[in-house]
XYZ file of C-alpha atoms in Angstrom:
271
model
C 0.000 0.000 0.000
C 1.207 3.485 -0.776
C 1.137 6.622 1.365
C -0.235 9.699 -0.385
C 2.337 12.433 -0.932
C 1.263 16.074 -0.768
C 4.033 17.132 -3.162
C 1.710 17.504 -6.133
C 1.734 20.243 -8.739
C -1.156 22.145 -10.350
C -3.014 20.516 -13.248
C -3.836 22.103 -16.599
C -6.170 20.349 -18.979
C -4.869 19.700 -22.492
C -6.145 21.518 -25.564
C -9.382 20.457 -27.210
C -8.794 18.849 -30.586
C -9.826 20.986 -33.579
C -12.568 19.551 -35.839
C -11.636 18.353 -39.285
C -12.816 20.475 -42.228
C -12.900 17.762 -44.900
C -15.776 15.491 -43.953
C -18.650 14.310 -46.082
C -22.067 15.370 -44.834
C -22.933 11.807 -43.840
C -19.532 11.277 -42.206
C -19.850 14.506 -40.244
C -23.298 13.567 -38.971
C -22.151 10.069 -38.025
C -19.082 11.302 -36.147
C -21.023 14.035 -34.393
C -23.700 11.591 -33.267
C -21.113 9.075 -32.124
C -19.283 11.740 -30.140
C -22.452 12.706 -28.297
C -23.117 9.238 -26.933
C -19.842 7.338 -27.065
C -18.141 9.416 -24.382
C -19.270 11.356 -21.319
C -19.919 15.075 -21.327
C -16.781 17.212 -21.484
C -14.883 17.455 -18.260
C -14.935 20.765 -16.457
C -11.662 22.636 -16.146
C -12.455 23.395 -12.497
C -11.190 20.285 -10.703
C -11.591 20.201 -6.938
C -10.001 17.787 -4.516
C -6.676 15.987 -4.573
C -6.537 15.875 -8.369
C -6.473 19.673 -8.445
C -2.804 19.356 -7.505
C -1.855 16.485 -9.833
C 1.380 16.872 -11.861
C 1.349 17.131 -15.633
C 3.988 16.388 -18.223
C 6.358 13.420 -18.359
C 9.076 14.927 -16.148
C 6.790 16.130 -13.353
C 4.730 12.953 -13.372
C 7.814 10.747 -13.215
C 9.290 12.882 -10.414
C 6.070 12.319 -8.487
C 6.031 8.575 -9.206
C 9.622 8.382 -7.985
C 8.644 9.961 -4.650
C 6.055 7.194 -4.292
C 8.576 4.459 -5.048
C 6.841 3.607 -8.330
C 8.348 2.859 -11.767
C 8.506 5.702 -14.314
C 6.060 6.216 -17.147
C 7.441 6.252 -20.694
C 5.693 8.830 -22.871
C 6.316 8.253 -26.570
C 5.758 10.414 -29.624
C 2.250 11.862 -30.031
C 1.345 10.825 -26.495
C 0.632 12.672 -23.244
C 0.541 11.351 -19.683
C -2.066 11.443 -16.920
C -1.803 10.581 -13.241
C -4.678 10.920 -10.804
C -6.585 9.478 -7.879
C -9.994 7.845 -7.829
C -11.847 6.887 -4.668
C -10.724 9.783 -2.444
C -14.283 10.336 -1.191
C -17.654 8.591 -1.237
C -19.287 8.482 -4.702
C -21.450 11.515 -5.407
C -25.166 10.885 -5.028
C -27.269 10.711 -8.176
C -30.593 12.207 -7.125
C -30.035 13.278 -3.539
C -30.438 9.785 -2.118
C -28.934 7.129 -4.395
C -25.266 6.622 -5.208
C -23.506 4.484 -7.782
C -21.175 2.154 -5.922
C -17.603 1.324 -6.895
C -16.197 -2.112 -7.542
C -13.136 -1.303 -5.428
C -12.758 -0.035 -1.888
C -10.341 2.671 -0.781
C -8.338 4.815 -3.161
C -6.366 4.020 -6.312
C -3.532 6.014 -7.872
C -3.866 5.571 -11.635
C -1.495 6.474 -14.448
C -1.461 5.965 -18.210
C -0.653 7.678 -21.508
C -3.145 8.846 -24.130
C -3.001 10.429 -27.607
C -1.881 14.058 -27.444
C -4.661 16.570 -27.987
C -7.324 14.536 -26.198
C -8.968 16.229 -23.222
C -7.998 14.580 -19.900
C -10.519 14.092 -17.114
C -10.047 13.342 -13.411
C -12.592 12.930 -10.604
C -13.618 16.072 -8.758
C -14.878 16.536 -5.212
C -18.214 18.302 -4.672
C -20.429 18.734 -1.625
C -22.117 15.483 -2.715
C -18.895 13.442 -2.888
C -16.556 12.360 -5.671
C -17.888 12.770 -9.220
C -16.439 11.924 -12.622
C -13.972 9.374 -13.919
C -10.337 9.138 -14.953
C -9.840 9.262 -18.694
C -9.048 11.238 -21.829
C -11.298 11.863 -24.809
C -11.485 13.436 -28.246
C -15.053 14.690 -28.017
C -15.165 15.906 -31.625
C -14.318 12.537 -33.172
C -15.689 10.229 -30.502
C -12.359 8.699 -29.428
C -12.077 7.688 -25.790
C -9.885 6.215 -23.070
C -11.698 5.622 -19.776
C -11.005 3.891 -16.464
C -13.180 0.918 -15.522
C -13.299 -1.589 -12.667
C -15.254 -4.753 -11.811
C -15.018 -7.082 -8.790
C -12.752 -10.138 -8.790
C -12.970 -12.854 -6.138
C -10.477 -12.171 -3.364
C -7.106 -13.733 -4.084
C -7.735 -13.850 -7.825
C -4.953 -13.040 -10.282
C -4.710 -11.851 -13.865
C -4.581 -15.536 -14.881
C -8.175 -15.864 -13.625
C -9.446 -13.121 -15.934
C -11.533 -14.645 -18.732
C -13.051 -13.128 -21.881
C -16.459 -13.101 -20.178
C -15.049 -11.111 -17.260
C -13.346 -8.691 -19.648
C -16.655 -8.214 -21.458
C -18.156 -7.129 -18.126
C -15.317 -4.633 -17.709
C -15.913 -3.162 -21.169
C -19.642 -2.837 -20.589
C -19.057 -1.244 -17.160
C -17.845 1.989 -18.781
C -20.433 2.119 -21.584
C -23.829 3.828 -21.512
C -26.468 1.174 -20.944
C -28.601 2.000 -23.974
C -26.158 2.752 -26.777
C -24.205 -0.406 -27.561
C -24.650 -3.966 -28.796
C -22.619 -6.937 -29.989
C -19.647 -6.420 -27.649
C -17.004 -8.968 -28.653
C -13.639 -9.718 -27.037
C -11.495 -10.657 -30.035
C -8.218 -11.332 -28.274
C -7.031 -11.585 -24.669
C -3.290 -11.757 -24.108
C -1.527 -11.924 -20.760
C 1.587 -9.748 -20.722
C 4.367 -9.293 -18.176
C 5.324 -5.633 -18.622
C 8.900 -4.348 -18.407
C 8.395 -3.261 -14.780
C 7.194 -6.761 -13.849
C 3.485 -5.912 -13.697
C 1.207 -8.728 -14.832
C -1.391 -7.317 -17.222
C -3.882 -8.393 -19.846
C -4.145 -6.613 -23.198
C -7.521 -6.953 -24.886
C -8.698 -6.345 -28.453
C -12.441 -5.801 -28.780
C -15.219 -4.500 -31.016
C -18.782 -3.316 -30.532
C -21.569 -1.489 -32.344
C -22.691 1.911 -31.120
C -26.384 2.738 -31.428
C -26.771 6.515 -31.482
C -29.833 8.446 -30.418
C -29.819 10.010 -33.897
C -30.488 6.589 -35.435
C -26.961 5.809 -36.681
C -25.019 2.628 -36.054
C -21.257 3.047 -35.706
C -18.803 0.146 -35.671
C -16.111 0.720 -33.068
C -12.843 -1.014 -32.185
C -10.528 -0.669 -29.256
C -7.775 -1.927 -26.990
C -7.947 -2.257 -23.207
C -5.121 -2.662 -20.719
C -6.082 -4.457 -17.482
C -4.534 -5.584 -14.211
C -5.646 -6.762 -10.779
C -5.718 -4.270 -7.899
C -7.791 -3.997 -4.716
C -9.524 -7.330 -5.426
C -10.770 -5.953 -8.745
C -10.017 -6.084 -12.426
C -9.160 -2.491 -13.305
C -8.224 -1.099 -16.673
C -8.120 1.656 -19.240
C -10.568 1.036 -22.089
C -9.682 2.838 -25.331
C -11.926 2.948 -28.387
C -12.425 4.718 -31.713
C -14.406 4.236 -34.922
C -13.572 1.314 -37.188
C -12.403 3.788 -39.856
C -9.992 5.603 -37.525
C -8.669 2.517 -35.765
C -5.857 1.728 -38.203
C -4.199 5.115 -37.671
C -4.809 5.247 -33.919
C -4.023 1.626 -33.061
C -0.333 2.173 -32.088
C -1.329 4.987 -29.706
C -4.197 2.991 -28.213
C -1.884 0.026 -27.605
C 0.650 2.323 -25.941
C -2.137 3.550 -23.659
C -3.181 -0.001 -22.776
C 0.401 -1.061 -22.029
C 1.041 2.003 -19.862
C -1.946 1.565 -17.540
C -1.207 0.993 -13.853
C -3.392 1.298 -10.752
C -1.935 1.256 -7.231
C -3.887 0.991 -3.944
C -3.174 4.008 -1.756
C -3.273 4.200 2.022
C -4.070 7.712 3.231
C -5.983 9.485 5.997
C -6.273 12.968 4.461
C -5.893 14.510 1.024
C -4.943 18.093 0.164
C -7.918 19.926 -1.259
C -10.402 17.170 -0.355
C -13.597 17.715 1.591
C -13.302 15.634 4.775
């Protein structure tokens, strides 16, 4: 278990990607519709809580990871890095009485890389609790990378993670009414360079938009076991864009790590 360090720097959200100007009318409508429902609403720039002080940039993030005794994060070409906490407070209530529970208990420190130009998102603390997710998205084109977690029986390892369990993980970060035909195409166990046991997953699904379009999507997820859960970063894009984005999505999947954190107080959090 890790002890939370207060030596965190201020966070600035990355630039919003500019829309392309050479789209067919049908392509523009399809991408716009997919963007509206494939990813959550744009993250607010005003982040409250511990993530308000999160470092940005490869050097500052790796300096922070070093203070925690954690391996560095390699940020390649056309990639940016994100580090943040999730689970620093109770989940925010939905309607004043109900809350959406988490698969994991306690707090996780999460880090991964994502394609440069995507808008990063970290959980924020409000008077109702912790709201939002960890991720990065291109809201114009409907590309996404989002954190997800599902329970795993206590004592389970990455070797116990099946395609059916991975399918549950993928669905956990999708809207309940906008997808169908989720298929896990490939599940490969990988021992990463830092010794972390992970699973890298290739998957596809069909997005059903509220505008009546169907959009074929493909993605890569990077998963590991932490806090008696399967946790991962789930990246996805349209079938047409996948070929160009695949190397960056695989880099994101390989870079994902989640570490349980032991802490009693967090700078900027509401206690």
